[in-house]
Amino acid sequence: MNEKKPLELYIHIPFCARKCLYCDFLSFPAAAAAQAEYMDQLRCEILFSGPWYQDYEVKTIFIGGGTPSVLEPEQITMLMQTLGRVFSIAEDAEITIEANPGTRLASKLAVYRQAGINRLSLGLQSTSNEELKLLGRIHTFEDFLMSFQAARMAGFSNINVDLMSAIPGQSAESWRNTIRRIIMLKPEHISAYSLILEEGTPFGDHYLPGEGEHKMRWKEDEKKQGIRITDLSDPLAAWPPLAGEDEERWMYHLTKTFLEEAGYHRYEISNYARPGRECRHNIGYWTGVEYLGLGLGASSYVDGCRFCNESDFQTYQSLDFSMDGLERLHGQVHVQSRREQMEEFMFLGLRMTEGISCGRFADCFGLTLDEVYGPVVEKMIRDGLLNRRDGRLALTDWGLDVRNYVMSEFLLDPQTEPSSGGI
């Protein structure tokens, strides 16, 4: 019998209680009836898609969003039962759900565990209630503490906490306090990100260059989704300034120092874990494991092809999978070229602190790393941005600091496709 290929599943729940002011994810508030209708349609998609993946075994499942915990717990149970009907799920599969502490979480956690979910990702961002309010979060630090304790009592022994630095007005001392408080709780995993300003968000409209007129491009969404962020004549006028470049850099290095001293290994640019508690799902993304995205706007990578589900809510809801098949759902499928596969191997693999395996590169592409990237690698090593050790190539600490520059050096000439004869 042929061994089944590994597959990861990502399930997108697009709903949230209220849109955060920095968020550009595909998410929005919706009434209970709309949520129920979506879950019915998602179930249809799963039942229709599953038979196409009988040669795969699901190693990880990630239920993300949005805020999956806004759903009724029985809807999560139904989702897990449906997945189990049509996919072969490994007995030791890592199954994660994202949750917001402000969504009456304590009453839902035991149901999640009974449904087979064994990893919880709590979106905290900050232990300062003032900073949480500025971000537009619906919870307080006290809400988080109660949720964390309830998760432990419900049997969750693998918990991630999301944290965010460089929040407007955030001081270095405030960030230090956030890290210290979370370390004291001893979660198994911490994701520590720096705020990224995105166009089309209130933060982007206020802080990005050229957006000072507060155009508030969310007004149309306010009407459709009931988001209220323009109650004041100029709600953004009093927002504090962003952290300076030096202060943001100091926060970045403080994170690494504090967490590593507390026993958290930095295994990816923004992710820290206790030994053996790295997020298997995300490692799969960075190491090229195939994944299938289910739900509104979810992305997939299967058999060298990338495709993305329909992202318009009404269009997605109108799909009849028995009639339309998957063509309307997936839209255009992009078949990656050999060059793109090589570039992606480097971009994603170098996100991890252990870097990429030179031997695996050769196994995948029939060319050694030096045949494809030799001059670039040697230059990066001379400049102190990469190191080569035990058959692996990894970013140095300095390389991690300037990773965007390093990654750009691994772009290949689009006019020249790599072949077994070299580039």
Short mmCIF file of C-alpha atoms in Angstrom, two decimals:
data_model
loop_
_atom_site.label_atom_id
_atom_site.label_comp_id
_atom_site.label_asym_id
_atom_site.label_seq_id
_atom_site.Cartn_x
_atom_site.Cartn_y
_atom_site.Cartn_z
CA MET A 1 0.00 0.00 0.00
CA ASN A 2 1.30 3.43 -0.94
CA GLU A 3 1.86 5.77 1.98
CA LYS A 4 -0.48 8.74 1.98
CA LYS A 5 0.96 12.19 1.34
CA PRO A 6 0.84 14.78 4.15
CA LEU A 7 -1.76 17.56 3.89
CA GLU A 8 -2.62 20.54 6.05
CA LEU A 9 -6.10 22.05 6.25
CA TYR A 10 -6.88 25.71 6.84
CA ILE A 11 -10.51 26.58 7.61
CA HIS A 12 -11.49 30.23 7.27
CA ILE A 13 -14.18 31.67 9.52
CA PRO A 14 -14.57 35.27 8.31
CA PHE A 15 -16.67 36.59 11.18
CA CYS A 16 -15.60 38.84 14.04
CA ALA A 17 -17.43 40.75 16.73
CA ARG A 18 -15.88 44.03 15.59
CA LYS A 19 -13.17 44.88 13.11
CA CYS A 20 -9.89 45.92 14.75
CA LEU A 21 -8.52 49.23 13.52
CA TYR A 22 -5.30 47.74 12.12
CA CYS A 23 -6.83 44.64 10.51
CA ASP A 24 -6.93 44.03 6.74
CA PHE A 25 -7.87 40.34 6.94
CA LEU A 26 -10.97 39.04 5.18
CA SER A 27 -13.25 39.42 8.20
CA PHE A 28 -16.40 41.27 9.21
CA PRO A 29 -19.25 41.20 11.74
CA ALA A 30 -22.39 39.33 10.72
CA ALA A 31 -25.69 38.35 12.25
CA ALA A 32 -26.21 34.85 13.66
CA ALA A 33 -28.40 33.89 10.70
CA ALA A 34 -25.67 34.80 8.20
CA GLN A 35 -23.11 32.88 10.22
CA ALA A 36 -25.32 29.78 10.23
CA GLU A 37 -25.87 30.01 6.47
CA TYR A 38 -22.12 30.31 5.92
CA MET A 39 -21.40 27.27 8.04
CA ASP A 40 -23.92 25.28 6.00
CA GLN A 41 -22.19 26.36 2.79
CA LEU A 42 -18.76 25.59 4.26
CA ARG A 43 -20.02 22.11 5.12
CA CYS A 44 -21.09 21.63 1.49
CA GLU A 45 -17.66 22.72 0.29
CA ILE A 46 -15.93 20.28 2.65
CA LEU A 47 -18.15 17.36 1.61
CA PHE A 48 -17.57 18.12 -2.06
CA SER A 49 -13.80 18.70 -1.75
CA GLY A 50 -12.86 15.81 0.53
CA PRO A 51 -13.15 12.97 -2.02
CA TRP A 52 -10.49 14.67 -4.16
CA TYR A 53 -7.92 14.19 -1.37
CA GLN A 54 -8.17 10.50 -0.56
CA ASP A 55 -4.45 10.04 -1.23
CA TYR A 56 -3.59 12.43 1.59
CA GLU A 57 -3.46 12.23 5.37
CA VAL A 58 -4.23 15.43 7.26
CA LYS A 59 -1.41 16.24 9.67
CA THR A 60 -2.64 19.61 10.93
CA ILE A 61 -5.86 21.63 10.94
CA PHE A 62 -5.98 25.36 11.62
CA ILE A 63 -9.35 27.06 12.17
CA GLY A 64 -8.65 30.75 11.68
CA GLY A 65 -10.27 33.98 10.71
CA GLY A 66 -11.69 36.36 11.57
CA THR A 67 -12.58 35.11 14.98
CA PRO A 68 -13.78 31.48 14.96
CA SER A 69 -14.78 31.75 18.62
CA VAL A 70 -17.67 34.09 17.74
CA LEU A 71 -19.50 30.99 16.49
CA GLU A 72 -21.66 28.85 18.71
CA PRO A 73 -19.58 25.91 20.00
CA GLU A 74 -22.00 23.44 18.40
CA GLN A 75 -21.07 24.89 15.01
CA ILE A 76 -17.42 24.08 15.67
CA THR A 77 -18.41 20.54 16.66
CA MET A 78 -20.33 20.16 13.39
CA LEU A 79 -17.32 21.48 11.47
CA MET A 80 -14.97 18.95 13.06
CA GLN A 81 -17.41 16.09 12.48
CA THR A 82 -17.73 17.03 8.81
CA LEU A 83 -13.96 17.14 8.35
CA GLY A 84 -13.67 13.73 9.99
CA ARG A 85 -16.22 12.25 7.59
CA VAL A 86 -14.35 13.03 4.39
CA PHE A 87 -10.67 13.45 5.28
CA SER A 88 -8.20 10.96 6.69
CA ILE A 89 -6.98 12.78 9.81
CA ALA A 90 -3.86 11.52 11.57
CA GLU A 91 -4.36 10.36 15.14
CA ASP A 92 -1.72 12.79 16.36
CA ALA A 93 -2.88 15.71 14.19
CA GLU A 94 -2.30 19.18 15.59
CA ILE A 95 -5.70 20.94 15.54
CA THR A 96 -5.72 24.67 16.34
CA ILE A 97 -8.51 27.18 16.77
CA GLU A 98 -8.03 30.94 17.02
CA ALA A 99 -10.00 32.60 19.79
CA ASN A 100 -10.70 36.08 21.13
CA PRO A 101 -10.94 36.45 24.93
CA GLY A 102 -13.92 38.77 24.48
CA THR A 103 -16.22 36.13 22.94
CA ARG A 104 -17.62 34.37 26.03
CA LEU A 105 -14.83 31.88 25.55
CA ALA A 106 -14.90 30.08 28.89
CA SER A 107 -18.23 28.41 28.11
CA LYS A 108 -16.94 27.08 24.76
CA LEU A 109 -13.57 25.57 25.59
CA ALA A 110 -14.75 22.19 26.89
CA VAL A 111 -16.77 21.69 23.69
CA TYR A 112 -13.68 22.47 21.60
CA ARG A 113 -11.70 19.82 23.45
CA GLN A 114 -14.49 17.25 23.03
CA ALA A 115 -14.53 18.01 19.32
CA GLY A 116 -10.86 17.07 19.05
CA ILE A 117 -9.22 20.50 19.09
CA ASN A 118 -5.95 20.27 20.99
CA ARG A 119 -4.29 23.65 20.46
CA LEU A 120 -5.63 27.12 21.30
CA SER A 121 -4.35 30.40 19.87
CA LEU A 122 -5.44 33.38 21.98
CA GLY A 123 -5.31 36.84 20.41
CA LEU A 124 -4.19 39.13 23.23
CA GLN A 125 -1.83 41.69 21.58
CA SER A 126 -1.14 43.68 24.78
CA THR A 127 -1.60 43.51 28.54
CA SER A 128 -2.33 47.26 28.62
CA ASN A 129 -6.06 47.99 28.47
CA GLU A 130 -5.33 51.44 27.03
CA GLU A 131 -3.40 49.88 24.15
CA LEU A 132 -6.12 47.27 23.59
CA LYS A 133 -8.73 50.02 23.37
CA LEU A 134 -6.63 51.93 20.85
CA LEU A 135 -6.30 48.82 18.68
CA GLY A 136 -10.07 48.36 18.69
CA ARG A 137 -9.93 45.04 20.57
CA ILE A 138 -13.16 43.94 22.26
CA HIS A 139 -11.49 42.45 25.35
CA THR A 140 -9.46 43.56 28.35
CA PHE A 141 -6.38 41.96 29.86
CA GLU A 142 -8.60 40.68 32.66
CA ASP A 143 -10.80 38.94 30.06
CA PHE A 144 -7.70 37.27 28.69
CA LEU A 145 -6.56 36.07 32.11
CA MET A 146 -9.94 34.46 32.75
CA SER A 147 -9.88 32.83 29.30
CA PHE A 148 -6.36 31.52 29.80
CA GLN A 149 -7.24 29.99 33.16
CA ALA A 150 -10.42 28.49 31.72
CA ALA A 151 -8.41 26.97 28.86
CA ARG A 152 -6.07 25.26 31.30
CA MET A 153 -9.01 23.96 33.30
CA ALA A 154 -10.61 22.64 30.10
CA GLY A 155 -7.49 20.59 29.42
CA PHE A 156 -5.60 22.70 26.87
CA SER A 157 -1.91 21.95 27.33
CA ASN A 158 -0.80 23.69 24.12
CA ILE A 159 -1.65 27.39 24.06
CA ASN A 160 -0.29 30.18 21.88
CA VAL A 161 -0.57 33.86 22.79
CA ASP A 162 -0.40 36.55 20.10
CA LEU A 163 1.40 39.77 21.09
CA MET A 164 1.94 43.00 19.17
CA SER A 165 4.71 45.58 19.57
CA ALA A 166 5.14 49.08 18.11
CA ILE A 167 1.53 49.97 18.92
CA PRO A 168 1.01 53.75 18.64
CA GLY A 169 1.93 55.36 21.93
CA GLN A 170 3.42 52.15 23.30
CA SER A 171 6.52 52.70 25.41
CA ALA A 172 9.42 50.33 25.74
CA GLU A 173 8.47 49.84 29.38
CA SER A 174 4.90 48.93 28.44
CA TRP A 175 6.14 46.32 25.96
CA ARG A 176 8.55 44.96 28.57
CA ASN A 177 5.63 44.61 31.01
CA THR A 178 3.52 42.78 28.44
CA ILE A 179 6.26 40.22 27.81
CA ARG A 180 6.95 39.74 31.52
CA ARG A 181 3.29 39.18 32.37
CA ILE A 182 2.83 36.60 29.62
CA ILE A 183 6.03 34.75 30.52
CA MET A 184 4.66 34.35 34.05
CA LEU A 185 1.67 32.43 32.63
CA LYS A 186 3.97 29.97 30.85
CA PRO A 187 2.11 29.44 27.58
CA GLU A 188 3.71 26.87 25.32
CA HIS A 189 4.02 29.25 22.36
CA ILE A 190 4.23 33.01 21.82
CA SER A 191 3.81 34.83 18.51
CA ALA A 192 5.30 38.32 18.83
CA TYR A 193 4.66 40.57 15.86
CA SER A 194 5.37 44.21 15.16
CA LEU A 195 2.42 46.31 14.02
CA ILE A 196 2.20 46.51 10.23
CA LEU A 197 0.29 49.44 8.76
CA GLU A 198 -1.99 48.34 5.93
CA GLU A 199 -3.67 50.55 3.35
CA GLY A 200 -7.44 50.68 3.64
CA THR A 201 -7.51 50.35 7.42
CA PRO A 202 -8.14 53.22 9.87
CA PHE A 203 -4.54 52.92 11.10
CA GLY A 204 -3.30 53.02 7.52
CA ASP A 205 -5.47 56.00 6.67
CA HIS A 206 -4.09 57.86 9.67
CA TYR A 207 -0.44 56.87 9.81
CA LEU A 208 0.73 55.99 6.30
CA PRO A 209 2.37 58.75 4.23
CA GLY A 210 -0.16 60.48 2.01
CA GLU A 211 -3.11 59.23 4.03
CA GLY A 212 -3.32 62.18 6.39
CA GLU A 213 -6.68 63.34 5.10
CA HIS A 214 -8.35 60.50 7.03
CA LYS A 215 -10.23 59.33 3.96
CA MET A 216 -11.76 56.55 6.03
CA ARG A 217 -12.28 54.09 3.23
CA TRP A 218 -14.15 51.87 5.64
CA LYS A 219 -17.28 54.01 5.48
CA GLU A 220 -18.80 51.74 2.86
CA ASP A 221 -18.07 48.73 5.07
CA GLU A 222 -19.64 50.53 8.02
CA LYS A 223 -22.95 50.67 6.18
CA LYS A 224 -22.81 47.00 5.17
CA GLN A 225 -21.49 45.56 8.40
CA GLY A 226 -22.55 47.95 11.14
CA ILE A 227 -19.02 48.96 12.08
CA ARG A 228 -18.98 52.24 14.02
CA ILE A 229 -15.61 53.96 13.93
CA THR A 230 -16.63 57.46 12.84
CA ASP A 231 -18.86 58.50 15.74
CA LEU A 232 -16.63 61.49 16.48
CA SER A 233 -16.06 64.36 14.09
CA ASP A 234 -12.39 63.40 13.82
CA PRO A 235 -11.83 60.12 15.70
CA LEU A 236 -8.20 59.79 14.61
CA ALA A 237 -7.01 63.26 15.58
CA ALA A 238 -6.02 62.31 19.13
CA TRP A 239 -4.27 59.06 18.28
CA PRO A 240 -0.71 58.92 19.66
CA PRO A 241 2.34 58.85 17.38
CA LEU A 242 4.04 55.71 16.18
CA ALA A 243 7.18 54.47 17.91
CA GLY A 244 10.41 55.77 16.41
CA GLU A 245 12.65 53.47 14.41
CA ASP A 246 15.19 53.15 17.23
CA GLU A 247 12.50 52.38 19.82
CA GLU A 248 10.84 49.82 17.57
CA ARG A 249 14.20 48.14 16.98
CA TRP A 250 14.83 48.08 20.73
CA MET A 251 11.47 46.37 21.31
CA TYR A 252 12.33 43.80 18.64
CA HIS A 253 15.60 42.85 20.34
CA LEU A 254 14.08 42.97 23.82
CA THR A 255 11.53 40.36 22.70
CA LYS A 256 14.21 37.90 21.64
CA THR A 257 16.32 38.43 24.77
CA PHE A 258 13.48 38.14 27.28
CA LEU A 259 11.80 35.15 25.67
CA GLU A 260 14.98 33.15 25.15
CA GLU A 261 16.03 33.78 28.76
CA ALA A 262 12.61 32.41 29.79
CA GLY A 263 13.12 29.19 27.83
CA TYR A 264 11.36 30.08 24.57
CA HIS A 265 13.26 29.10 21.45
CA ARG A 266 12.92 31.45 18.51
CA TYR A 267 12.28 29.10 15.61
CA GLU A 268 10.88 31.61 13.12
CA ILE A 269 11.12 35.38 12.65
CA SER A 270 8.17 36.16 14.95
CA ASN A 271 7.49 32.85 16.70
CA TYR A 272 8.84 31.45 19.95
CA ALA A 273 8.11 28.10 21.57
CA ARG A 274 9.09 25.85 24.41
CA PRO A 275 10.99 22.76 23.19
CA GLY A 276 8.74 20.55 21.08
CA ARG A 277 5.86 23.04 21.03
CA GLU A 278 6.57 24.76 17.74
CA CYS A 279 3.45 25.24 15.61
CA ARG A 280 3.49 22.27 13.24
CA HIS A 281 0.93 23.88 10.96
CA ASN A 282 3.01 26.99 10.31
CA ILE A 283 6.20 24.98 9.94
CA GLY A 284 4.37 23.11 7.19
CA TYR A 285 3.75 26.39 5.35
CA TRP A 286 7.41 27.35 5.58
CA THR A 287 8.74 23.97 4.49
CA GLY A 288 6.49 23.40 1.49
CA VAL A 289 3.92 20.92 2.85
CA GLU A 290 0.80 20.95 0.69
CA TYR A 291 -2.24 22.63 2.21
CA LEU A 292 -5.90 23.01 1.32
CA GLY A 293 -7.83 26.13 2.28
CA LEU A 294 -11.56 25.76 2.88
CA GLY A 295 -13.99 28.62 3.22
CA LEU A 296 -14.29 32.19 1.99
CA GLY A 297 -11.10 33.52 0.41
CA ALA A 298 -8.95 30.62 1.69
CA SER A 299 -5.70 29.95 -0.17
CA SER A 300 -4.33 26.54 -1.16
CA TYR A 301 -1.10 24.99 -2.38
CA VAL A 302 -1.55 21.53 -3.87
CA ASP A 303 0.61 19.61 -6.37
CA GLY A 304 2.66 22.66 -7.34
CA CYS A 305 -0.45 24.78 -7.92
CA ARG A 306 -1.71 27.80 -6.02
CA PHE A 307 -5.34 28.84 -5.99
CA CYS A 308 -7.62 30.94 -3.85
CA ASN A 309 -11.29 30.53 -3.03
CA GLU A 310 -13.91 33.08 -4.00
CA SER A 311 -13.58 36.05 -1.61
CA ASP A 312 -16.94 37.77 -2.17
CA PHE A 313 -19.33 36.61 0.52
CA GLN A 314 -22.51 36.70 -1.54
CA THR A 315 -20.88 34.97 -4.50
CA TYR A 316 -19.45 32.25 -2.26
CA GLN A 317 -22.85 31.69 -0.68
CA SER A 318 -24.49 31.35 -4.10
CA LEU A 319 -22.21 28.54 -5.30
CA ASP A 320 -23.82 25.18 -6.03
CA PHE A 321 -20.94 22.73 -5.76
CA SER A 322 -22.90 19.91 -7.37
CA MET A 323 -23.42 22.10 -10.45
CA ASP A 324 -20.43 24.44 -10.44
CA GLY A 325 -17.80 21.97 -9.24
CA LEU A 326 -14.72 23.75 -7.94
CA GLU A 327 -14.00 25.96 -10.95
CA ARG A 328 -16.06 28.94 -9.79
CA LEU A 329 -14.85 28.47 -6.22
CA HIS A 330 -11.13 28.37 -7.04
CA GLY A 331 -11.05 30.72 -10.01
CA GLN A 332 -7.72 30.86 -11.81
CA VAL A 333 -5.21 28.21 -10.78
CA HIS A 334 -1.56 29.24 -10.94
CA VAL A 335 0.88 26.48 -11.83
CA GLN A 336 4.22 27.43 -10.34
CA SER A 337 7.24 27.48 -12.60
CA ARG A 338 10.47 25.84 -11.52
CA ARG A 339 11.95 29.28 -10.91
CA GLU A 340 9.06 30.28 -8.65
CA GLN A 341 9.36 27.05 -6.70
CA MET A 342 13.04 27.70 -6.05
CA GLU A 343 12.43 31.29 -4.98
CA GLU A 344 9.66 30.23 -2.64
CA PHE A 345 11.81 27.46 -1.18
CA MET A 346 14.32 30.13 -0.17
CA PHE A 347 11.88 32.86 0.93
CA LEU A 348 9.84 30.60 3.18
CA GLY A 349 12.62 28.36 4.45
CA LEU A 350 14.81 31.26 5.50
CA ARG A 351 12.03 32.56 7.74
CA MET A 352 12.97 29.75 10.09
CA THR A 353 16.01 30.20 12.30
CA GLU A 354 17.33 26.74 11.36
CA GLY A 355 17.21 27.84 7.73
CA ILE A 356 17.00 25.56 4.73
CA SER A 357 18.53 22.16 4.00
CA CYS A 358 20.96 22.30 1.08
CA GLY A 359 20.42 18.56 0.53
CA ARG A 360 16.66 18.95 0.36
CA PHE A 361 17.05 21.75 -2.21
CA ALA A 362 19.06 19.37 -4.41
CA ASP A 363 16.53 16.58 -3.92
CA CYS A 364 13.66 18.86 -4.92
CA PHE A 365 15.23 20.48 -7.96
CA GLY A 366 18.04 18.23 -9.21
CA LEU A 367 20.50 21.10 -8.84
CA THR A 368 22.70 22.03 -5.92
CA LEU A 369 22.09 25.27 -4.11
CA ASP A 370 25.47 26.55 -5.30
CA GLU A 371 24.62 25.82 -8.94
CA VAL A 372 21.61 28.10 -8.66
CA TYR A 373 22.53 30.65 -6.01
CA GLY A 374 26.30 30.25 -5.51
CA PRO A 375 27.43 33.89 -6.02
CA VAL A 376 24.52 35.27 -3.98
CA VAL A 377 25.15 32.85 -1.10
CA GLU A 378 28.88 33.61 -0.99
CA LYS A 379 28.22 37.36 -0.99
CA MET A 380 25.65 37.04 1.82
CA ILE A 381 28.08 34.93 3.87
CA ARG A 382 30.91 37.45 3.36
CA ASP A 383 28.57 40.25 4.46
CA GLY A 384 27.64 38.39 7.63
CA LEU A 385 23.99 37.90 6.63
CA LEU A 386 24.01 34.12 6.14
CA ASN A 387 25.87 31.23 7.67
CA ARG A 388 26.36 27.73 6.34
CA ARG A 389 26.63 24.92 8.88
CA ASP A 390 25.99 21.17 8.88
CA GLY A 391 24.46 21.22 5.41
CA ARG A 392 22.06 24.06 6.20
CA LEU A 393 21.92 27.71 5.20
CA ALA A 394 20.40 30.16 7.69
CA LEU A 395 20.12 33.87 8.33
CA THR A 396 22.39 35.32 11.00
CA ASP A 397 20.95 37.67 13.63
CA TRP A 398 21.97 40.58 11.42
CA GLY A 399 20.44 38.83 8.42
CA LEU A 400 17.14 38.48 10.27
CA ASP A 401 17.20 42.22 10.97
CA VAL A 402 17.53 43.04 7.25
CA ARG A 403 15.70 39.99 5.92
CA ASN A 404 13.74 41.89 3.25
CA TYR A 405 16.99 42.84 1.56
CA VAL A 406 18.37 39.30 1.86
CA MET A 407 15.19 37.72 0.46
CA SER A 408 15.24 40.08 -2.54
CA GLU A 409 18.68 38.74 -3.48
CA PHE A 410 17.17 35.28 -4.08
CA LEU A 411 14.90 36.45 -6.89
CA LEU A 412 15.90 34.76 -10.15
CA ASP A 413 15.84 36.21 -13.64
CA PRO A 414 12.27 35.62 -14.89
CA GLN A 415 13.60 35.28 -18.43
CA THR A 416 15.80 32.30 -17.50
CA GLU A 417 14.22 29.12 -16.24
CA PRO A 418 16.59 26.91 -14.17
CA SER A 419 17.32 23.51 -15.71
CA SER A 420 19.47 20.51 -14.99
CA GLY A 421 22.17 22.21 -17.01
CA GLY A 422 22.25 25.20 -14.69
CA ILE A 423 20.90 28.72 -15.06
#
